Coordinates of C-alpha atoms and ligand atoms in Angstrom, one line a residue:
M1 CA 167.8 -164.6 73.6
N2 CA 170.2 -163.2 76.9
E3 CA 171.7 -167.1 76.5
I4 CA 174.0 -165.3 74.2
K5 CA 176.7 -163.0 76.4
G6 CA 177.0 -160.5 73.4
R7 CA 175.1 -158.1 71.3
V8 CA 173.6 -160.4 68.0
I9 CA 174.8 -159.0 64.9
N10 CA 172.2 -159.7 62.1
V11 CA 173.9 -159.5 58.7
S12 CA 171.2 -159.0 55.6
N13 CA 171.5 -158.2 51.9
R14 CA 169.7 -155.3 52.9
L15 CA 168.5 -153.7 55.9
P16 CA 165.2 -153.7 57.1
V17 CA 164.6 -150.0 55.8
L18 CA 165.3 -149.4 51.8
I19 CA 167.0 -145.5 50.7
R20 CA 165.0 -144.3 47.3
R21 CA 166.3 -141.2 46.1
H22 CA 163.2 -139.3 44.2
A23 CA 163.4 -135.7 42.5
S24 CA 161.7 -134.7 44.9
G25 CA 164.7 -135.6 48.2
T26 CA 165.7 -138.9 49.9
R27 CA 163.2 -141.1 51.2
L28 CA 162.7 -144.1 54.1
E29 CA 161.3 -147.2 52.8
R30 CA 160.5 -150.4 54.4
S31 CA 162.2 -153.1 52.6
S32 CA 159.7 -155.8 51.0
G33 CA 160.1 -159.7 50.9
G34 CA 159.8 -162.6 53.5
L35 CA 163.3 -162.0 55.0
A36 CA 162.7 -158.2 56.5
T37 CA 159.0 -159.2 57.0
A38 CA 159.8 -162.2 59.7
L39 CA 163.7 -160.2 61.2
E40 CA 162.0 -157.1 61.7
A41 CA 159.1 -158.9 63.4
G42 CA 161.3 -161.6 65.3
W43 CA 163.6 -159.1 66.2
R44 CA 161.6 -156.1 67.3
D45 CA 162.5 -154.9 71.0
Q46 CA 165.9 -157.0 71.5
P47 CA 169.2 -154.9 71.2
G48 CA 171.7 -154.7 69.0
V49 CA 172.9 -154.4 65.6
W50 CA 171.8 -154.7 61.9
I51 CA 173.9 -154.5 59.4
G52 CA 173.5 -154.7 55.2
W53 CA 173.1 -152.3 52.2
A54 CA 170.7 -149.0 52.5
G55 CA 169.8 -149.8 49.4
A56 CA 171.3 -146.4 47.6
T57 CA 174.6 -146.0 46.4
P58 CA 176.3 -144.0 49.6
D59 CA 176.2 -140.6 50.5
E60 CA 176.5 -138.1 53.4
S61 CA 172.6 -138.7 53.5
I62 CA 172.2 -141.9 54.0
E63 CA 173.9 -141.9 57.9
P64 CA 171.6 -139.3 59.1
L65 CA 168.8 -141.5 58.1
L66 CA 169.7 -144.4 59.9
V67 CA 170.4 -143.0 62.4
R68 CA 166.5 -141.5 62.0
A69 CA 165.6 -144.7 61.8
A70 CA 167.3 -146.7 64.6
R71 CA 165.2 -144.6 66.9
R72 CA 162.0 -146.6 66.3
R73 CA 163.9 -149.5 66.5
S74 CA 166.2 -151.9 69.9
Y75 CA 169.1 -152.1 67.4
T76 CA 171.3 -149.8 65.5
L77 CA 171.7 -150.2 62.1
R78 CA 175.1 -150.2 60.0
S79 CA 174.9 -149.8 56.6
V80 CA 177.4 -151.6 54.2
A81 CA 178.2 -149.1 50.4
L82 CA 177.8 -150.8 47.6
T83 CA 178.8 -149.7 44.0
E84 CA 176.6 -149.3 41.0
E85 CA 178.8 -151.9 39.5
D86 CA 178.7 -154.6 42.9
I87 CA 174.8 -154.1 42.7
A88 CA 174.7 -155.5 39.0
K89 CA 177.2 -157.8 39.5
F90 CA 177.0 -159.0 43.3
Y91 CA 172.6 -158.7 43.9
S92 CA 171.4 -158.8 40.9
G93 CA 174.1 -161.5 39.2
F94 CA 175.8 -163.9 40.9
A95 CA 173.3 -164.1 43.6
N96 CA 170.1 -163.5 41.4
E97 CA 170.6 -165.4 38.4
I98 CA 173.3 -167.6 39.2
I99 CA 172.1 -168.7 42.6
W100 CA 168.4 -167.5 43.1
P101 CA 167.1 -170.0 40.3
L102 CA 169.8 -172.9 40.4
F103 CA 169.4 -173.3 44.0
H104 CA 165.2 -173.5 43.0
D105 CA 165.8 -176.2 40.7
M106 CA 166.6 -174.3 37.4
P107 CA 169.5 -174.3 36.2
S108 CA 169.2 -173.6 32.3
R109 CA 167.5 -169.5 34.0
C110 CA 171.3 -169.4 35.3
N111 CA 173.7 -167.2 33.5
F112 CA 177.4 -168.3 34.7
D113 CA 179.5 -165.0 34.1
P114 CA 182.7 -165.2 35.7
E115 CA 182.7 -161.8 36.5
Y116 CA 179.7 -162.1 39.3
W117 CA 181.8 -164.8 40.5
A118 CA 185.3 -161.9 41.0
T119 CA 182.4 -159.2 42.2
Y120 CA 180.6 -161.7 44.9
Q121 CA 183.8 -162.6 46.5
N122 CA 184.5 -158.8 46.7
V123 CA 181.2 -158.2 48.5
N124 CA 181.3 -160.5 50.9
R125 CA 184.6 -159.0 51.7
K126 CA 183.2 -155.8 52.1
F127 CA 180.2 -157.0 54.3
A128 CA 182.6 -159.0 56.6
A129 CA 184.9 -155.8 57.1
V130 CA 182.1 -154.1 58.9
V131 CA 181.4 -156.9 60.8
A132 CA 184.6 -156.6 61.9
E133 CA 184.9 -152.9 62.5
T134 CA 181.6 -154.1 65.0
A135 CA 182.2 -157.8 66.2
Q136 CA 183.6 -157.9 69.5
E137 CA 184.3 -161.7 70.6
D138 CA 180.8 -162.2 73.0
D139 CA 178.7 -161.7 70.4
F140 CA 177.4 -163.5 67.7
V141 CA 176.7 -162.6 64.3
W142 CA 173.8 -163.8 62.2
V143 CA 174.0 -163.9 58.7
H144 CA 171.5 -164.4 56.6
D145 CA 170.7 -166.2 53.3
Y146 CA 172.4 -166.9 49.8
H147 CA 174.0 -163.2 49.3
L148 CA 176.7 -163.7 52.0
M149 CA 177.6 -167.5 51.6
L150 CA 181.7 -166.5 52.3
T151 CA 181.6 -163.8 54.5
A152 CA 182.4 -166.3 57.8
A153 CA 186.0 -167.2 56.0
S154 CA 186.5 -163.6 55.9
L155 CA 186.2 -162.9 59.4
R156 CA 188.1 -165.4 60.1
Q157 CA 191.1 -165.0 58.1
A158 CA 190.5 -161.2 59.7
G159 CA 191.2 -162.9 63.2
V160 CA 187.3 -162.7 64.2
R161 CA 186.7 -164.8 66.9
A162 CA 182.8 -164.5 67.3
N163 CA 180.3 -167.3 67.3
M164 CA 179.0 -167.1 63.5
G165 CA 175.7 -168.5 62.3
F166 CA 174.7 -168.8 58.9
F167 CA 170.1 -169.6 57.6
L168 CA 169.5 -170.2 54.4
H169 CA 166.1 -169.1 53.9
I170 CA 165.8 -170.4 50.0
P171 CA 165.9 -174.3 49.4
F172 CA 169.3 -176.3 49.3
P173 CA 169.4 -177.9 45.9
S174 CA 170.3 -181.5 46.0
P175 CA 174.5 -182.6 44.8
D176 CA 173.0 -183.0 40.4
I177 CA 172.0 -179.1 40.6
F178 CA 174.8 -178.2 43.1
E179 CA 177.0 -179.1 41.5
K180 CA 176.8 -177.1 37.9
L181 CA 178.1 -174.5 39.8
P182 CA 181.4 -173.4 38.7
W183 CA 182.8 -171.8 42.8
K184 CA 180.8 -175.9 44.1
Q185 CA 183.8 -176.2 46.5
P186 CA 184.9 -172.7 47.7
I187 CA 181.2 -172.3 48.8
L188 CA 181.1 -174.8 50.8
K189 CA 184.2 -174.6 52.2
A190 CA 183.3 -171.4 53.3
L191 CA 179.7 -172.2 54.4
L192 CA 181.5 -174.7 56.8
E193 CA 183.4 -171.7 58.8
F194 CA 180.1 -171.2 59.9
D195 CA 179.7 -172.6 63.7
V196 CA 175.6 -173.3 62.9
I197 CA 174.7 -173.6 59.7
G198 CA 170.6 -173.5 59.4
F199 CA 168.3 -174.7 56.2
Q200 CA 164.1 -174.3 56.0
G201 CA 163.3 -177.9 56.4
D202 CA 165.2 -181.7 56.2
R203 CA 164.8 -181.9 52.7
D204 CA 167.5 -178.8 52.8
R205 CA 169.4 -180.2 55.4
S206 CA 170.1 -183.1 53.9
N207 CA 170.9 -182.3 49.5
F208 CA 173.7 -179.9 51.9
V209 CA 175.1 -183.2 53.4
S210 CA 174.6 -185.2 49.8
C211 CA 176.3 -182.4 48.6
L212 CA 179.1 -182.5 51.3
E213 CA 180.2 -186.2 51.4
R214 CA 180.1 -186.1 46.5
L215 CA 181.8 -182.8 46.5
L216 CA 183.7 -183.1 49.8
P217 CA 185.0 -186.1 50.8
E218 CA 187.6 -185.5 53.5
V219 CA 184.8 -183.9 55.7
A220 CA 182.8 -186.2 58.4
V221 CA 179.9 -186.0 59.2
E222 CA 178.3 -187.5 61.5
R223 CA 174.6 -188.1 62.2
G224 CA 172.4 -187.2 65.2
T225 CA 168.6 -187.8 65.5
S226 CA 168.9 -183.9 65.3
H227 CA 171.5 -181.8 64.4
L228 CA 173.7 -182.7 62.9
L229 CA 177.7 -182.6 63.3
V230 CA 180.3 -181.9 60.2
G231 CA 184.0 -181.7 60.9
L232 CA 186.6 -180.1 58.3
A233 CA 190.3 -179.8 58.5
G234 CA 189.8 -178.9 62.8
R235 CA 186.8 -176.9 63.1
R236 CA 183.2 -178.1 63.5
S237 CA 180.4 -176.9 62.1
V238 CA 176.5 -177.5 63.9
V239 CA 174.0 -178.4 60.6
G240 CA 170.0 -178.6 61.8
T241 CA 166.3 -177.6 60.2
F242 CA 165.0 -174.9 61.5
P243 CA 161.5 -173.6 59.8
I244 CA 161.1 -170.3 60.1
G245 CA 157.8 -168.6 61.3
I246 CA 156.0 -165.9 61.4
D247 CA 154.7 -163.4 64.3
F248 CA 151.3 -165.0 64.5
E249 CA 149.7 -162.9 67.5
A250 CA 150.8 -159.5 65.6
F251 CA 149.3 -160.2 62.7
E252 CA 145.6 -161.5 64.4
H253 CA 145.5 -159.0 66.7
D254 CA 146.0 -157.0 63.4
A255 CA 143.4 -158.9 61.5
E256 CA 140.8 -158.4 64.7
R257 CA 140.9 -154.3 64.3
P258 CA 137.6 -152.6 63.4
E259 CA 139.1 -150.9 60.5
I260 CA 140.6 -154.1 58.8
A261 CA 137.4 -155.8 59.2
A262 CA 135.3 -152.9 57.6
H263 CA 137.8 -152.5 54.3
A264 CA 137.5 -156.8 53.9
A265 CA 133.7 -156.6 54.4
E266 CA 134.1 -153.7 51.3
I267 CA 136.3 -156.2 49.1
R268 CA 133.5 -158.6 49.9
K269 CA 131.2 -156.5 48.9
R270 CA 132.8 -155.8 45.4
V271 CA 132.9 -159.3 44.5
A272 CA 129.1 -160.2 45.7
D273 CA 128.7 -163.9 47.0
D274 CA 131.5 -165.2 45.0
V275 CA 134.1 -167.5 46.6
L276 CA 137.3 -165.2 46.9
V277 CA 140.6 -167.5 45.6
L278 CA 143.7 -164.9 46.5
G279 CA 147.1 -164.9 45.7
V280 CA 150.1 -162.9 46.8
D281 CA 153.5 -163.1 45.7
R282 CA 156.6 -161.1 44.8
L283 CA 156.7 -161.2 40.9
D284 CA 159.0 -163.4 40.9
Y285 CA 159.5 -166.8 38.3
T286 CA 159.2 -169.5 41.1
K287 CA 156.0 -168.6 43.1
G288 CA 154.4 -170.5 39.7
I289 CA 152.5 -167.9 38.6
P290 CA 151.5 -168.2 35.2
E291 CA 151.0 -172.2 36.3
R292 CA 148.5 -171.2 39.3
L293 CA 146.7 -169.0 36.4
K294 CA 146.6 -171.7 33.9
S295 CA 145.1 -173.5 36.7
F296 CA 142.5 -171.3 37.7
R297 CA 141.8 -171.5 33.6
L298 CA 141.6 -174.9 33.0
L299 CA 138.5 -174.9 35.9
L300 CA 137.0 -172.6 34.5
R301 CA 136.9 -174.6 31.4
R302 CA 136.2 -178.1 33.3
F303 CA 134.0 -176.6 35.5
P304 CA 131.5 -173.9 33.5
E305 CA 129.0 -173.5 36.6
M306 CA 131.5 -172.1 38.7
R307 CA 131.6 -169.2 36.5
G308 CA 130.0 -166.0 37.7
H309 CA 130.7 -167.6 41.1
I310 CA 134.2 -167.5 41.4
T311 CA 137.0 -164.5 41.2
L312 CA 140.7 -164.8 41.9
V313 CA 142.4 -161.5 43.4
Q314 CA 146.3 -162.4 42.4
V315 CA 148.6 -159.0 44.1
V316 CA 152.2 -159.1 42.9
V317 CA 154.5 -157.2 44.4
P318 CA 157.5 -155.7 42.2
S319 CA 160.2 -157.3 42.0
R320 CA 164.2 -157.7 40.9
E321 CA 162.3 -156.3 37.7
E322 CA 166.0 -155.0 36.1
I323 CA 167.1 -158.5 35.8
P324 CA 165.7 -159.6 31.9
N325 CA 164.1 -163.5 33.2
Y326 CA 161.2 -160.8 35.2
K327 CA 160.7 -158.4 32.7
H328 CA 159.6 -161.8 30.7
L329 CA 157.8 -163.1 33.6
R330 CA 154.8 -159.8 33.8
R331 CA 154.9 -159.9 30.6
E332 CA 153.6 -163.1 30.6
V333 CA 151.0 -162.9 33.9
E334 CA 149.7 -159.6 32.5
L335 CA 148.5 -161.3 28.8
L336 CA 147.5 -164.1 30.8
V337 CA 145.4 -162.3 33.0
S338 CA 144.0 -160.5 29.8
Q339 CA 143.6 -163.6 28.0
I340 CA 141.3 -165.3 30.6
N341 CA 139.4 -162.6 31.1
G342 CA 138.7 -162.1 27.7
E343 CA 137.4 -165.5 27.1
F344 CA 135.0 -165.4 30.4
T345 CA 134.2 -162.7 31.5
E346 CA 130.4 -162.0 31.5
P347 CA 128.6 -158.6 32.5
G348 CA 129.4 -158.2 35.9
W349 CA 131.9 -160.5 37.0
V350 CA 135.4 -160.4 35.6
P351 CA 137.3 -163.5 36.8
V352 CA 140.9 -162.0 37.8
H353 CA 141.7 -158.9 39.5
Y354 CA 145.2 -158.3 39.2
I355 CA 146.9 -155.8 41.8
H356 CA 151.2 -154.8 40.7
R357 CA 151.9 -153.1 43.9
N358 CA 153.3 -153.0 46.8
L359 CA 150.1 -153.4 49.3
G360 CA 150.6 -151.7 53.1
R361 CA 150.1 -153.6 55.8
E362 CA 146.6 -153.1 56.4
E363 CA 145.1 -153.3 52.6
L364 CA 147.0 -157.1 52.8
L365 CA 145.3 -157.4 55.8
A366 CA 142.3 -157.2 54.9
Y367 CA 142.6 -159.5 51.9
Y368 CA 143.3 -162.4 53.8
R369 CA 140.5 -161.4 55.7
A370 CA 138.3 -161.7 53.1
A371 CA 139.2 -164.6 51.0
D372 CA 137.6 -167.8 51.1
I373 CA 140.4 -169.9 49.3
G374 CA 144.8 -168.5 50.0
L375 CA 146.3 -170.2 47.1
V376 CA 149.6 -170.4 47.5
T377 CA 151.3 -172.6 44.7
P378 CA 155.0 -171.5 44.6
L379 CA 157.0 -174.1 42.2
K380 CA 159.6 -174.3 44.8
D381 CA 159.7 -172.3 47.9
G382 CA 162.3 -172.2 51.2
M383 CA 159.0 -172.0 53.6
N384 CA 156.4 -168.9 52.0
L385 CA 154.8 -166.9 54.8
V386 CA 152.1 -165.8 53.1
A387 CA 150.8 -168.9 53.6
K388 CA 151.5 -168.3 57.4
E389 CA 149.9 -164.5 57.5
F390 CA 146.9 -166.3 55.6
C391 CA 146.6 -168.0 58.2
A392 CA 147.6 -165.9 60.9
A393 CA 144.7 -163.2 59.5
Q394 CA 141.9 -165.9 59.0
I395 CA 140.3 -165.2 62.3
D396 CA 137.1 -166.1 61.3
E397 CA 138.2 -169.6 60.3
R398 CA 136.6 -168.9 57.3
G399 CA 138.6 -170.2 54.6
V400 CA 140.6 -173.0 53.0
L401 CA 144.4 -173.4 51.8
I402 CA 146.3 -174.8 49.1
V403 CA 149.2 -174.9 49.4
S404 CA 152.3 -176.2 47.2
E405 CA 154.2 -179.5 48.4
F406 CA 157.5 -177.9 46.6
A407 CA 157.5 -175.1 49.3
G408 CA 159.0 -175.3 52.8
A409 CA 155.0 -174.7 54.6
G410 CA 153.8 -178.0 53.0
P411 CA 155.2 -180.4 55.2
E412 CA 154.8 -178.6 57.7
L413 CA 151.2 -176.8 56.7
R414 CA 150.5 -180.7 55.0
S415 CA 148.1 -181.4 58.0
G416 CA 145.1 -178.8 57.8
A417 CA 145.7 -177.9 53.9
I418 CA 144.8 -179.3 50.9
I419 CA 148.2 -179.6 49.4
V420 CA 149.0 -179.6 45.2
N421 CA 151.5 -180.2 42.6
P422 CA 152.0 -176.4 41.4
N423 CA 152.6 -178.5 38.2
D424 CA 149.4 -180.2 37.8
F425 CA 147.0 -177.8 36.9
S426 CA 144.4 -180.1 36.7
Q427 CA 144.7 -181.3 40.4
V428 CA 144.8 -177.2 41.4
A429 CA 141.7 -176.8 39.5
Q430 CA 140.1 -180.4 41.4
A431 CA 141.7 -178.6 44.8
L432 CA 139.5 -175.4 43.5
Y433 CA 136.9 -176.9 42.8
D434 CA 137.0 -178.8 46.6
A435 CA 138.0 -176.1 48.2
A436 CA 135.0 -173.8 46.8
H437 CA 132.6 -177.3 48.4
M438 CA 133.7 -178.1 51.5
T439 CA 131.6 -177.6 54.6
A440 CA 131.9 -174.8 57.0
E441 CA 132.5 -177.4 59.3
E442 CA 135.3 -179.1 57.9
K443 CA 136.8 -175.2 57.0
R444 CA 136.8 -174.6 60.8
S445 CA 138.2 -177.3 61.7
R446 CA 141.1 -177.9 59.1
M447 CA 142.1 -173.7 59.5
R448 CA 141.5 -173.6 63.5
L449 CA 144.3 -176.4 63.2
L450 CA 146.4 -174.7 60.7
R451 CA 146.6 -171.7 63.0
Q452 CA 147.4 -174.1 65.6
I453 CA 151.0 -174.9 63.8
V454 CA 151.7 -171.5 63.0
K455 CA 151.4 -169.8 65.9
D456 CA 153.3 -172.4 68.2
H457 CA 155.8 -171.9 65.3
N458 CA 156.3 -167.9 65.4
V459 CA 159.0 -166.2 64.4
H460 CA 159.8 -165.8 67.5
R461 CA 160.7 -169.8 68.3
W462 CA 162.9 -169.9 65.2
I463 CA 165.5 -167.1 67.0
R464 CA 165.3 -169.1 70.2
S465 CA 166.1 -172.3 68.9
F466 CA 168.5 -171.0 65.9
L467 CA 170.6 -169.4 69.1
Q468 CA 170.0 -172.5 71.0
A469 CA 171.6 -174.5 68.6
V470 CA 174.7 -172.6 68.6
P471 CA 177.5 -174.2 70.6
S472 CA 180.5 -172.4 72.9
S473 CA 183.3 -171.5 71.3
D474 CA 185.3 -174.7 73.0
Q475 CA 183.0 -177.1 71.1
V476 CA 183.3 -175.2 67.7
K477 CA 187.1 -174.9 67.7
G478 CA 187.5 -178.6 69.4
G479 CA 190.0 -177.0 72.6
S480 CA 191.0 -179.3 75.5
G481 CA 187.8 -180.0 77.5
S482 CA 185.4 -180.1 74.1
A483 CA 182.2 -182.0 74.3
S484 CA 182.3 -184.9 71.9
W485 CA 180.0 -184.9 69.2
S486 CA 176.8 -186.9 70.3
E487 CA 177.3 -184.1 73.4
L488 CA 177.0 -181.0 70.7
D489 CA 174.2 -182.6 68.7
G490 CA 171.6 -182.9 71.7
A491 CA 171.2 -186.4 70.7
T492 CA 167.2 -187.9 72.0
V493 CA 169.0 -191.2 72.9
G494 CA 171.0 -190.8 76.0
P495 CA 170.6 -187.9 78.4
P496 CA 170.2 -184.0 78.0
I497 CA 172.7 -181.6 76.9
A498 CA 173.7 -178.7 78.3
S499 CA 173.5 -176.4 75.7
S500 CA 176.0 -173.9 75.4
F501 CA 173.7 -170.8 77.7
G502 CA 173.1 -173.1 80.8
S503 CA 170.1 -174.0 79.5
V504 CA 169.1 -177.5 78.7
V505 CA 168.1 -179.0 74.9
R506 CA 166.0 -181.4 74.0
V507 CA 165.0 -181.7 70.5
D508 CA 161.5 -181.8 69.2
Q509 CA 160.2 -184.8 67.7
K510 CA 158.0 -183.5 65.3
M511 CA 159.9 -181.0 63.8
P512 CA 163.9 -182.6 63.7
G513 CA 166.1 -179.9 63.5
V514 CA 164.0 -177.6 66.6
A515 CA 165.5 -177.6 69.9
L516 CA 163.3 -177.1 72.7
L517 CA 164.8 -175.6 75.7
A518 CA 163.4 -177.6 78.9
S519 CA 162.6 -176.2 81.7
A520 CA 161.3 -178.3 85.0
L521 CA 159.7 -174.9 86.4
S522 CA 157.9 -173.7 83.7
P523 CA 156.1 -177.3 81.9
R524 CA 153.8 -176.1 79.1
T525 CA 151.7 -178.5 77.1
R526 CA 152.5 -178.8 73.7
P527 CA 149.9 -180.1 71.7
R528 CA 150.8 -183.1 68.6
Y529 CA 148.6 -182.1 65.5
A530 CA 147.2 -184.3 62.6
M531 CA 143.8 -184.0 60.7
G532 CA 141.4 -187.0 60.5
R533 CA 140.1 -188.2 57.5
D534 CA 136.3 -186.9 58.8
A535 CA 138.5 -183.1 58.9
K536 CA 138.2 -182.8 62.7
L537 CA 141.0 -181.7 65.4
H538 CA 143.1 -184.3 66.9
L539 CA 145.1 -183.5 69.4
L540 CA 146.9 -187.0 69.4
R541 CA 149.4 -186.7 72.5
S542 CA 151.1 -184.1 74.2
A543 CA 154.4 -183.9 75.6
A544 CA 155.6 -181.4 78.4
G545 CA 158.5 -179.0 77.5
E546 CA 159.2 -175.2 77.0
D547 CA 160.5 -174.5 73.5
Ligands
ADQ601 P1 160.3 -164.3 49.7 O1 160.4 -165.4 48.1 O2 160.2 -163.0 49.6 O3 161.0 -164.6 50.7 P2 157.9 -165.1 51.1 O4 158.3 -166.5 52.3 O5 156.2 -165.7 49.9 O6 158.7 -165.3 50.0 O7 157.4 -163.8 51.5 C1 156.8 -162.8 51.3 C2 156.4 -161.8 52.2 O8 156.8 -160.4 50.9 C3 155.2 -162.0 52.6 O9 155.5 -161.3 54.2 C4 154.6 -161.0 52.4 O10 153.5 -160.1 53.0 C5 155.1 -160.0 51.8 N1 154.2 -159.1 50.1 C6 154.4 -160.7 49.2 N2 153.5 -159.4 47.9 C7 153.3 -158.6 48.6 C8 152.7 -156.8 47.8 N3 151.9 -157.1 47.0 N4 152.0 -156.3 49.1 C9 152.6 -156.2 50.2 N5 153.2 -157.2 50.7 C10 153.5 -158.5 50.2 C11 162.7 -165.9 51.1 C12 162.7 -167.1 50.7 C13 160.8 -167.4 51.5 C14 161.1 -167.1 53.1 C15 161.3 -166.2 53.8 C16 161.6 -166.2 55.0 O11 162.3 -166.9 49.1 O12 161.1 -169.5 51.3 O13 159.9 -168.1 53.3 O14 162.2 -165.6 52.5 O15 162.4 -167.1 55.1

């Protein structure tokens, strides 16, 4: 990260802290959700600025609270003032009633209200105004997620010259879905104002490029084997794949603490010898919670011998409760839980334990440690960090991970996890049955492999690889002496290229799009993974290189 000459300015809809007003006064809380969890962990000890909404309508009490929160951090916090109307039409409206469902392939859930679009543009300008006040030319402005797709365009108009990157934490849809968006061209054009555009997976990146080719035929796309280079109206953007990770070491370290072990033992005592299946999600219709419950019900109907011997603990954190789709979901989930419990409960055994609240980190880790099966079955998900957290906390290597093929984590973890289609209840029920009957040896080899993958592809590597993809200003703006596109791409064919930060960038062959920083002085063995039919860990080959 020290390759960036100036500071990194993170910009996201929410700050990592949230100001909540209660009858008794104003309180600081941690923001929930995957983006805040990952970025907070990755950004610990890094200097810079984090710009975002503080979660409350602005007044004079906000600034002192943010100064206090920044004292325990290495970066400063700057808030963007949003009105209640902004929150309703930009956050709940455009971001979460249009982009969120559309990008998760659920267009029938969209509410294409034109007023939302006007507010979305306006709020993106508000964010850009705070960034413009803060950013200097040497800084790197890193904008996160679908709430802020227009900020680079506003910043360019305001004459800001800093390099800018954008990372989409959620999936990018195929052209047939994306083109339903009434504002598709302006959004694509605005995204191309960023110097680097990053996606969670290759499927997302390829969907984005297909949308460009269909909707903006004047765009030139050069395909390398790693990043793509996209040009429009004299500007060039690097387009890459950067799968997000977690702070593995921190999860592992905390999971080892004696009080977590004691708490996990307490949870296990409550379920006796039952197989403990764990689901942990924000209460969101993309996470496939009703489908998961139906699969569990099918398991109990199809395999009566499992009754009394398997328990599902489903933890949900309340989310976006002001949006109608989410209110209905809560009712649907709670009805299903009570139907399943009504159908199967016996003296001493309740099949589904339902927890509707935000768990503290200790409690969450204790559940991860206590569980025999992590059941992560979103209908569509950019990555899904719960799958990775579960593996990191499985220090006893006892657990089995079942993960959806439609989560970004699916392709990444397929060599050690059981991969399922969450819409195929029968397949999920069978996967649960198989996981419950897996030998201890197979579980251990699978979990060891998963933990190695999650450890290697951690959040620090994610940040490094994104920042290494940032081209120099000359390269992007195409000034005299600028690099050719194939040089910018860092293609695997031909010699390695010098990155803008004076390092040498190569491409990770296993995860195209992830750039590796090669250093002749500090070679490190990087294992390649594959799970054989006998579920033993095989190290296929090693490659020298430092990420
Ligand atoms: P999210 O949709 O929020 O993130 P996810 O990646 O699973 O989804 O992260 C959820 C986070 O919330 C996890 O860190 C988890 O521990 C925490 N969490 C969930 N339920 C909880 C509970 N009841 N109590 C406490 N904590 C809970 C978005 C995208 C994802 C992408 C991330 C990061 O939708 O696809 O992986 O950003 O890029």
